[in-house]
PDB file of C-alpha atoms and ligand atoms in Angstrom:
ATOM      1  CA  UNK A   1      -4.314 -16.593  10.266  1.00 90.00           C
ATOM      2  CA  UNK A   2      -4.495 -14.340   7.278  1.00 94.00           C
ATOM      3  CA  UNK A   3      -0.944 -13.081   6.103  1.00 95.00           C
ATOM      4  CA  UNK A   4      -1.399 -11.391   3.648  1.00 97.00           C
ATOM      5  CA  UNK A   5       0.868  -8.404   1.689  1.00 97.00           C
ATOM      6  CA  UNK A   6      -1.202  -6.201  -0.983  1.00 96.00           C
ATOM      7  CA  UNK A   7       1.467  -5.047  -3.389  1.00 95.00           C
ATOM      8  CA  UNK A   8       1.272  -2.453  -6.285  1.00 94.00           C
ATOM      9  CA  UNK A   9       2.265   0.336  -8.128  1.00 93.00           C
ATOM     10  CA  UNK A  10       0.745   3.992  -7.607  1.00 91.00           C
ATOM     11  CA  UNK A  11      -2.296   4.115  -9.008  1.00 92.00           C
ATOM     12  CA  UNK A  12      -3.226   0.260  -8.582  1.00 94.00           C
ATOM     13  CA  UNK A  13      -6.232   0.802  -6.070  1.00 92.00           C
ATOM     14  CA  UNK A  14      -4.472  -1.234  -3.588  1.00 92.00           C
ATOM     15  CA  UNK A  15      -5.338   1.479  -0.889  1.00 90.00           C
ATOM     16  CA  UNK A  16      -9.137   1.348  -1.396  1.00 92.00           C
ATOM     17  CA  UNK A  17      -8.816  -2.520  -1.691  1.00 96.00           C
ATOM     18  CA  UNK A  18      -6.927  -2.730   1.735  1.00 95.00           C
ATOM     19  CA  UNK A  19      -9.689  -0.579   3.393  1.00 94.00           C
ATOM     20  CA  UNK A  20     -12.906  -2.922   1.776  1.00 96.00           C
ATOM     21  CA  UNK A  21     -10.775  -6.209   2.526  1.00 97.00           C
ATOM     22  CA  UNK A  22     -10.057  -5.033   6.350  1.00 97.00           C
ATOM     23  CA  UNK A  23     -13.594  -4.106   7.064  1.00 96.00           C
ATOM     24  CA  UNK A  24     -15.429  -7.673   5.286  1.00 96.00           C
ATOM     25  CA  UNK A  25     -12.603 -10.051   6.328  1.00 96.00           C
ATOM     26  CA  UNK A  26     -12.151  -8.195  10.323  1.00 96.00           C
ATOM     27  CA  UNK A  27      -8.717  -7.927   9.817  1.00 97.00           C
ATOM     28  CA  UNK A  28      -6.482  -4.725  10.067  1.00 97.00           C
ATOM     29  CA  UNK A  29      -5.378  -2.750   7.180  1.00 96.00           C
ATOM     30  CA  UNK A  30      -1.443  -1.824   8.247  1.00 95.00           C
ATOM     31  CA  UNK A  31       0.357   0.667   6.143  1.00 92.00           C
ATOM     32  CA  UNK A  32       3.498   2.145   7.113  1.00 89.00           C
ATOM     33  CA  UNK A  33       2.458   5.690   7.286  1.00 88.00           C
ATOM     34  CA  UNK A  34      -0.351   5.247   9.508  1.00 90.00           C
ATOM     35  CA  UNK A  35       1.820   3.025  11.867  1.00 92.00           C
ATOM     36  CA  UNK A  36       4.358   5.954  11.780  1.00 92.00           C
ATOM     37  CA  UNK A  37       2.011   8.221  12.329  1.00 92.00           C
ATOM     38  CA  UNK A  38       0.253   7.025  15.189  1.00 92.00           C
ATOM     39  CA  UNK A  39       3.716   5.529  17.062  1.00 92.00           C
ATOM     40  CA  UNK A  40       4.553   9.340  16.922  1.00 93.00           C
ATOM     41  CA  UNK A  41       1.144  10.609  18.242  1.00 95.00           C
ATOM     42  CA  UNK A  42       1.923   8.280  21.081  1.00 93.00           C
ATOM     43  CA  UNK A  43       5.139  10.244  22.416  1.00 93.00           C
ATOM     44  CA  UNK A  44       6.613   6.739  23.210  1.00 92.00           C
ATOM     45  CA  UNK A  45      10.101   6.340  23.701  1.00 92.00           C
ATOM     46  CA  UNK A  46       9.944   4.727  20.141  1.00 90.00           C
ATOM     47  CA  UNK A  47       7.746   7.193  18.349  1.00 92.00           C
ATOM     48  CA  UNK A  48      10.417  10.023  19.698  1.00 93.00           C
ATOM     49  CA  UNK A  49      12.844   7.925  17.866  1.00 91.00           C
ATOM     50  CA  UNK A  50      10.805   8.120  14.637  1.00 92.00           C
ATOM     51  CA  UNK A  51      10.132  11.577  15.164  1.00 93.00           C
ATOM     52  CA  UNK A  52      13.857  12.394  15.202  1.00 93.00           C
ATOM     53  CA  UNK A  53      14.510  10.453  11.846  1.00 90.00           C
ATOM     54  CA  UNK A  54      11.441  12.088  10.343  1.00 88.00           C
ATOM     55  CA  UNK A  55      11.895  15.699  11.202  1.00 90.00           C
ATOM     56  CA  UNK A  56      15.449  15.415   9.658  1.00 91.00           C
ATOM     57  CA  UNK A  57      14.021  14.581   6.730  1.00 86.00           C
ATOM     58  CA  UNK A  58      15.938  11.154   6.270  1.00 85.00           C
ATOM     59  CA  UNK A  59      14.157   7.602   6.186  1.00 84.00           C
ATOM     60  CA  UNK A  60      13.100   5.235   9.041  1.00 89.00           C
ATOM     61  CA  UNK A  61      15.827   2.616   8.535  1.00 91.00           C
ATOM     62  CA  UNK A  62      14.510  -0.915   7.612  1.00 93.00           C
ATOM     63  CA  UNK A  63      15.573  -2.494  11.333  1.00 92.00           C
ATOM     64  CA  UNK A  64      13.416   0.456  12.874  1.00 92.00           C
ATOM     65  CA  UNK A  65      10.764  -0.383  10.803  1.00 94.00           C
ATOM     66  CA  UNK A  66      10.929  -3.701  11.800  1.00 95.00           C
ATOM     67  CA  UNK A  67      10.379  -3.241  15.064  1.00 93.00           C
ATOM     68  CA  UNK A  68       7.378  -0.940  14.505  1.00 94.00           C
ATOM     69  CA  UNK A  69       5.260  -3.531  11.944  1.00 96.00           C
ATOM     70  CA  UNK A  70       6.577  -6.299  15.002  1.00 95.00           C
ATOM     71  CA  UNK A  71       5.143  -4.056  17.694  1.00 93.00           C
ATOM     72  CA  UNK A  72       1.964  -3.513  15.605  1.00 94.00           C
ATOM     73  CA  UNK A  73       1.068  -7.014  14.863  1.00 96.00           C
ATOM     74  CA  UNK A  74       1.573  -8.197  18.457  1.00 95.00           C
ATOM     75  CA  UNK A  75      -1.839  -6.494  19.294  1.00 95.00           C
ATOM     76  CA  UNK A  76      -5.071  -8.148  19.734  1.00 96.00           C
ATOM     77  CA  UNK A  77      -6.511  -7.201  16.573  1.00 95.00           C
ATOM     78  CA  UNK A  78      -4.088  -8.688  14.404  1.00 96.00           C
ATOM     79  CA  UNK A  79      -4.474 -12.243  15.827  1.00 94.00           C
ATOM     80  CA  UNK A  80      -6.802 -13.220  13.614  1.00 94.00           C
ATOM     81  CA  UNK A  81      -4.787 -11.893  10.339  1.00 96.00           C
ATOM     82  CA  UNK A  82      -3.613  -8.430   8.633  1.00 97.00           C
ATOM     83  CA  UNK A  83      -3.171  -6.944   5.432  1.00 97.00           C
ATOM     84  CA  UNK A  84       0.491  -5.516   5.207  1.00 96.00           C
ATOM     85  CA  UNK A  85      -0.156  -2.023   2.673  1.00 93.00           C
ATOM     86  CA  UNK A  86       2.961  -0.274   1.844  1.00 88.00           C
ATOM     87  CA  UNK A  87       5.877  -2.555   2.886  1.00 93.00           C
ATOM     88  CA  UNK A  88       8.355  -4.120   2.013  1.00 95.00           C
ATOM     89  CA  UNK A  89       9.773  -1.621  -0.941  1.00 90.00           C
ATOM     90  CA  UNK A  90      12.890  -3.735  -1.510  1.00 89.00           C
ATOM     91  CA  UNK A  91      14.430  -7.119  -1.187  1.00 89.00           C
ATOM     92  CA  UNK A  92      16.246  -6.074   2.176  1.00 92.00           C
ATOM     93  CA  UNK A  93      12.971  -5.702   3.583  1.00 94.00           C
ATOM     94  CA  UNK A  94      11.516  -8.161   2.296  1.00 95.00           C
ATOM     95  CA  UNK A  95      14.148 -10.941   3.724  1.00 95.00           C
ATOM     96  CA  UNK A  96      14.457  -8.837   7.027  1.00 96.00           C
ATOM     97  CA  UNK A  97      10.232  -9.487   6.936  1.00 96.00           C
ATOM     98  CA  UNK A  98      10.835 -13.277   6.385  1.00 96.00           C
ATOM     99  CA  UNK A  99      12.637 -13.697   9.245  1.00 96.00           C
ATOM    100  CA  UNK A 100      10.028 -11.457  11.328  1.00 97.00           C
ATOM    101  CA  UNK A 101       7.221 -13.636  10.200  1.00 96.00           C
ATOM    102  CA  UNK A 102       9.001 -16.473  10.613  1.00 96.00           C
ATOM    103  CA  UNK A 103      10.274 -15.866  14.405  1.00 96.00           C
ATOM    104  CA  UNK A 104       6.086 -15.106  15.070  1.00 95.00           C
ATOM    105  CA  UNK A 105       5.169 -18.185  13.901  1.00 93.00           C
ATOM    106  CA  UNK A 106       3.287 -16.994  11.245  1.00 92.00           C
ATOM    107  CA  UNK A 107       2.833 -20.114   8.375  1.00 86.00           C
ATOM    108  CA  UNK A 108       1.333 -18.590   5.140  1.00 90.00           C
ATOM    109  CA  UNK A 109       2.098 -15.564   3.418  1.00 95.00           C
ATOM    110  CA  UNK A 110       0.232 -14.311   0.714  1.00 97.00           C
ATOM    111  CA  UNK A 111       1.198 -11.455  -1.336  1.00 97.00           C
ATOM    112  CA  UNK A 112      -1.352 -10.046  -3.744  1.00 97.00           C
ATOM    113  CA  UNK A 113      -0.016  -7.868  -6.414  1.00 96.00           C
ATOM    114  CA  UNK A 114      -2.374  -5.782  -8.141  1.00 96.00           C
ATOM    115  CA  UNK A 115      -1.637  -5.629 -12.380  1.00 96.00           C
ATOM    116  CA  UNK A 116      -2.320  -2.586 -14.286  1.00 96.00           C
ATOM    117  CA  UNK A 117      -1.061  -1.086 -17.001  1.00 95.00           C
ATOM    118  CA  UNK A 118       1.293   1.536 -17.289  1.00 93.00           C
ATOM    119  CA  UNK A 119      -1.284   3.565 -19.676  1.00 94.00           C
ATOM    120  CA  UNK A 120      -4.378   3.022 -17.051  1.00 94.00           C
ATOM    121  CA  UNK A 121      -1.901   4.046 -14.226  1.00 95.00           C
ATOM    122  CA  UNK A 122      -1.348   7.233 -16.209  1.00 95.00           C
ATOM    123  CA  UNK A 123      -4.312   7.973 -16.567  1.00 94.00           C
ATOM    124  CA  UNK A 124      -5.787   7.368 -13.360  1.00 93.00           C
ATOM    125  CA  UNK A 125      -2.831   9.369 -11.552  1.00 93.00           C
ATOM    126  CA  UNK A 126      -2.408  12.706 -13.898  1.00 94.00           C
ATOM    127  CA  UNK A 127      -6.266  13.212 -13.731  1.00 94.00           C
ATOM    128  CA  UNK A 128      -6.522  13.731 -10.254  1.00 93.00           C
ATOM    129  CA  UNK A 129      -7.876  16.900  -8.832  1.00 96.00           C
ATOM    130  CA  UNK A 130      -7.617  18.377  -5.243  1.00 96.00           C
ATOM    131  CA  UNK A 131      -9.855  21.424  -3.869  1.00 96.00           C
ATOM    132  CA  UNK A 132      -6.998  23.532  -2.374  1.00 95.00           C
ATOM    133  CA  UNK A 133      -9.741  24.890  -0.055  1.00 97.00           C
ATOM    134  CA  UNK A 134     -11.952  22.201   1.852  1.00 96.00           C
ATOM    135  CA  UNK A 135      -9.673  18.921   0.545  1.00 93.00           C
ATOM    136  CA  UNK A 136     -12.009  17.103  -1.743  1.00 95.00           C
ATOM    137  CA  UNK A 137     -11.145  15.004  -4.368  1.00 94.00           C
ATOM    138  CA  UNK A 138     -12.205  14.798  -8.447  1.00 96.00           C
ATOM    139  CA  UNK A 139     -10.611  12.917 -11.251  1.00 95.00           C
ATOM    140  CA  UNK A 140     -11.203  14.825 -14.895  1.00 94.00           C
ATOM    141  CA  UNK A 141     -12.521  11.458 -16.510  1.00 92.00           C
ATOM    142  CA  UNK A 142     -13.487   9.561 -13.800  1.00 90.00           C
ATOM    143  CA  UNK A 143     -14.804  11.214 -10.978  1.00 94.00           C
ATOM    144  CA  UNK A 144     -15.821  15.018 -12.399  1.00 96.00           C
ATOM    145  CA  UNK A 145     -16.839  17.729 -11.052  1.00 97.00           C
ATOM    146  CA  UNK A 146     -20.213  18.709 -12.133  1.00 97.00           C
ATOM    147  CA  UNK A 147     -19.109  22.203 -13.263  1.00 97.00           C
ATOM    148  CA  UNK A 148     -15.561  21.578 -15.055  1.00 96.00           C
ATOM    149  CA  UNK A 149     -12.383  22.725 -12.846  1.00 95.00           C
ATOM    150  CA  UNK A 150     -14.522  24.150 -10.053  1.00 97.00           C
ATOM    151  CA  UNK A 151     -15.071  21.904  -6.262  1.00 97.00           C
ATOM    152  CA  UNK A 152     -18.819  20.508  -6.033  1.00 97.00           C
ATOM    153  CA  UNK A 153     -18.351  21.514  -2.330  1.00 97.00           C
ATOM    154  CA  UNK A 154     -17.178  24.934  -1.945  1.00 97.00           C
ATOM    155  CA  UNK A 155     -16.974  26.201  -5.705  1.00 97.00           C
ATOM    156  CA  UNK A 156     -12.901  26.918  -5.714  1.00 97.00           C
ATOM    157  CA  UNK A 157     -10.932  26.320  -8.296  1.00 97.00           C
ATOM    158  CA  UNK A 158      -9.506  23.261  -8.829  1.00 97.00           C
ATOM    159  CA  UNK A 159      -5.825  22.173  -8.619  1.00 96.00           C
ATOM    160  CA  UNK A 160      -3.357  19.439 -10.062  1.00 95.00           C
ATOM    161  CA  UNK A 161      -1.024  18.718  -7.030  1.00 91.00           C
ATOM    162  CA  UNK A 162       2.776  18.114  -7.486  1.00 90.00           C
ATOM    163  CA  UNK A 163       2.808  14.753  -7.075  1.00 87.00           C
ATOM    164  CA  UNK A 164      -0.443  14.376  -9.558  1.00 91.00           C
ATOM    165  CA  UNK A 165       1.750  16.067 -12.733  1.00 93.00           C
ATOM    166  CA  UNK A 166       2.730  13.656 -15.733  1.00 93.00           C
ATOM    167  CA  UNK A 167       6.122  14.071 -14.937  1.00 94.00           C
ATOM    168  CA  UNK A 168       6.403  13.215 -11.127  1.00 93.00           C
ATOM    169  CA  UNK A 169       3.797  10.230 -11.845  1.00 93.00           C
ATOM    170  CA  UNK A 170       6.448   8.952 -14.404  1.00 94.00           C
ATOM    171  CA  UNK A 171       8.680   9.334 -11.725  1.00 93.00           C
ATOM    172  CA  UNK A 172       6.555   7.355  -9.065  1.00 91.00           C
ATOM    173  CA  UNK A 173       6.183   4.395 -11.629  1.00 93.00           C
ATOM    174  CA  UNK A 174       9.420   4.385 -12.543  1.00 94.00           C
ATOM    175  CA  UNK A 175      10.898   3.649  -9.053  1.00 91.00           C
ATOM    176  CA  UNK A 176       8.045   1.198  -8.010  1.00 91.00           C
ATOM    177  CA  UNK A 177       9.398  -0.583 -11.226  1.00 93.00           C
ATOM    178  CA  UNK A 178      12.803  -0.562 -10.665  1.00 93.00           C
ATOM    179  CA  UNK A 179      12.685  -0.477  -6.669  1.00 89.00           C
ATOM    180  CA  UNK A 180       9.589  -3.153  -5.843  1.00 89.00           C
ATOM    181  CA  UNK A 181       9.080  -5.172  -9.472  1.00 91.00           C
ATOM    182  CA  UNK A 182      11.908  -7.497  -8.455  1.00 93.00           C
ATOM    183  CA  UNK A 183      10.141  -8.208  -5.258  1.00 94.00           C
ATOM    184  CA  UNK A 184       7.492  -9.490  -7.178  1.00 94.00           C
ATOM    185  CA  UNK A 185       9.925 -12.281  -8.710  1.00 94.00           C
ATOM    186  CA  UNK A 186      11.004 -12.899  -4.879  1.00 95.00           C
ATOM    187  CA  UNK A 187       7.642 -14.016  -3.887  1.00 96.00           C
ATOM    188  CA  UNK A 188       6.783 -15.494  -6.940  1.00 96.00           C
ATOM    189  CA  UNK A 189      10.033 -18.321  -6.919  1.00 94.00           C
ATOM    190  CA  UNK A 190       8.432 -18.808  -3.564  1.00 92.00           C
ATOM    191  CA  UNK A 191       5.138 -19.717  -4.725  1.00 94.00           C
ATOM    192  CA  UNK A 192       3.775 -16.512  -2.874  1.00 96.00           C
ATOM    193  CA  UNK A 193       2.852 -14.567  -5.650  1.00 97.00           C
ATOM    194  CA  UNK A 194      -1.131 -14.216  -6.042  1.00 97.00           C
ATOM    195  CA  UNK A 195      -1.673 -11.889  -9.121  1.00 97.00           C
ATOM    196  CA  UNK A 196      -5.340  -9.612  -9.996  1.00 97.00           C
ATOM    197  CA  UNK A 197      -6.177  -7.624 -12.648  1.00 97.00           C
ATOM    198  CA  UNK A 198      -6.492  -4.218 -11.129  1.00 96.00           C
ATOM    199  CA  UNK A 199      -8.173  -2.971 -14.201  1.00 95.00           C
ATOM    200  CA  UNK A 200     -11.596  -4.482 -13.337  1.00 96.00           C
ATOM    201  CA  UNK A 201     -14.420  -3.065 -11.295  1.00 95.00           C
ATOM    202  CA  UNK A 202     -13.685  -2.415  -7.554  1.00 95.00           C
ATOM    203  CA  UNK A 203     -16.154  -5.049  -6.518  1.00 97.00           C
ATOM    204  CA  UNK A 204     -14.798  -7.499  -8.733  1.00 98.00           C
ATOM    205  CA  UNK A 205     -10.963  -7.090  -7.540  1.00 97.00           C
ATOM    206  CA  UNK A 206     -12.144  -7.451  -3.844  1.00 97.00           C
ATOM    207  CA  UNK A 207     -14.416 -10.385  -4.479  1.00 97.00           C
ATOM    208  CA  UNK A 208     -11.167 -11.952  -6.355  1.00 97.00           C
ATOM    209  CA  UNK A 209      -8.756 -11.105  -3.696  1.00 97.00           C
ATOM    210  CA  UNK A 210     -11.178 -12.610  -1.067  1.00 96.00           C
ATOM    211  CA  UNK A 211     -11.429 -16.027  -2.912  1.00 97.00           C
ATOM    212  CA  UNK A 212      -7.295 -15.963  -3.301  1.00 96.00           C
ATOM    213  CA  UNK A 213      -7.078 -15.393   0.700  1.00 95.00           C
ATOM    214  CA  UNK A 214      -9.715 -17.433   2.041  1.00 94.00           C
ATOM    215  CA  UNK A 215      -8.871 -20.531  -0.443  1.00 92.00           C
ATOM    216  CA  UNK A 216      -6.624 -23.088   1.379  1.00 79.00           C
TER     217      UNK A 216
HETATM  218 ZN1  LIG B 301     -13.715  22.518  -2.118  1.00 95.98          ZN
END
């Protein structure tokens, strides 16, 4: 059984790390959106729930939440192992995730935190680009465009989205550090912590993750 919790700030790659390590290792890549999203889709009595606390614009309480990670590892897929993407934020979670894990049995936990620094983060976030027309994605440094500013797909202009300006990124970081950092303490006191340089090449992070997991 592969427990495993990929944990990092914005920017970190953990994302594109959780889809290569699902896919090689046969294991499900669970984030929190996608389990929010689809419990909705579903129009269970549950996902109405979720619904409700969505459309009102609050958050899904950390009990809810709960339920819906407990719910989504009890199917067949996730027998084998899973890597948790996105959760837990904070220490409540956290502790309300120890006890989940530890009512299903489950022995080893590893939580991965991917290490990059603030300036790389920067970087990496503020030089995104979006087509506003067909979706696709650029970076100005390290994914261009082949004509500056303009999509290789359907020639629009290219945008900076809100969330993509220095100022919002700051924010990001800045509540991953004060929100999640001390979560990274939590696990490490408990001999959890497994820590990668998310600087490196893509390949190299996931062949270093895999060794971490699949070592004894
Ligand atoms: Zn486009």
């Amino acid at each position: 059984m592969l427990a495993c919790i990929l944990m990092g700030p914005p920017g970190s790659g953990k994302g594109t790390q959780a889809k290569l390590l699902s896919s090689e290792l046969e294991i499900p890549h669970i984030s929190t959106g996608d389990i929010l999203r689809s419990e909705i889709a579903s129009g269970s009595e549950l996902g109405n729930r979720v619904k409700a606390v969505v459309d009102s614009g609050k958050y899904v309480d950390d009990e809810l939440m709960i339920e819906l990670i407990d719910q989504r590892l009890s199917l067949d897929d996730a027998k084998a192992g899973f890597i948790l993407d996105g959760f837990p934020r904070t220490e409540n979670q956290a502790h309300a995730l120890d006890r989940l894990f530890e009512a299903k049995k489950y022995k080893q936990l590893k939580v991965i935190e991917m290490q990059v620094r603030q300036e790389l983060l920067m970087e990496r976030l503020t030089g995104r680009l979006s087509c506003p027309s067909c979706g696709a994605a650029f970076h100005k440094s390290l994914n261009k465009p082949k004509v500056a500013g303009i999509c290789d797909n359907c020639g629009t202009a290219l945008v900076t989205r809100e969330d993509d300006l220095a100022e919002t990124v700051k924010k990001r970081l800045q509540v991953f550090e004060t929100q999640t950092r001390p979560l990274l303490a939590f696990y490490r006191d408990g001999n959890r912590l497994y820590t990668v340089d998310g600087s490196l090449a893509v390949d190299e992070i996931k062949t270093e993750i895999k060794r971490l997991l699949l070592a004894s």
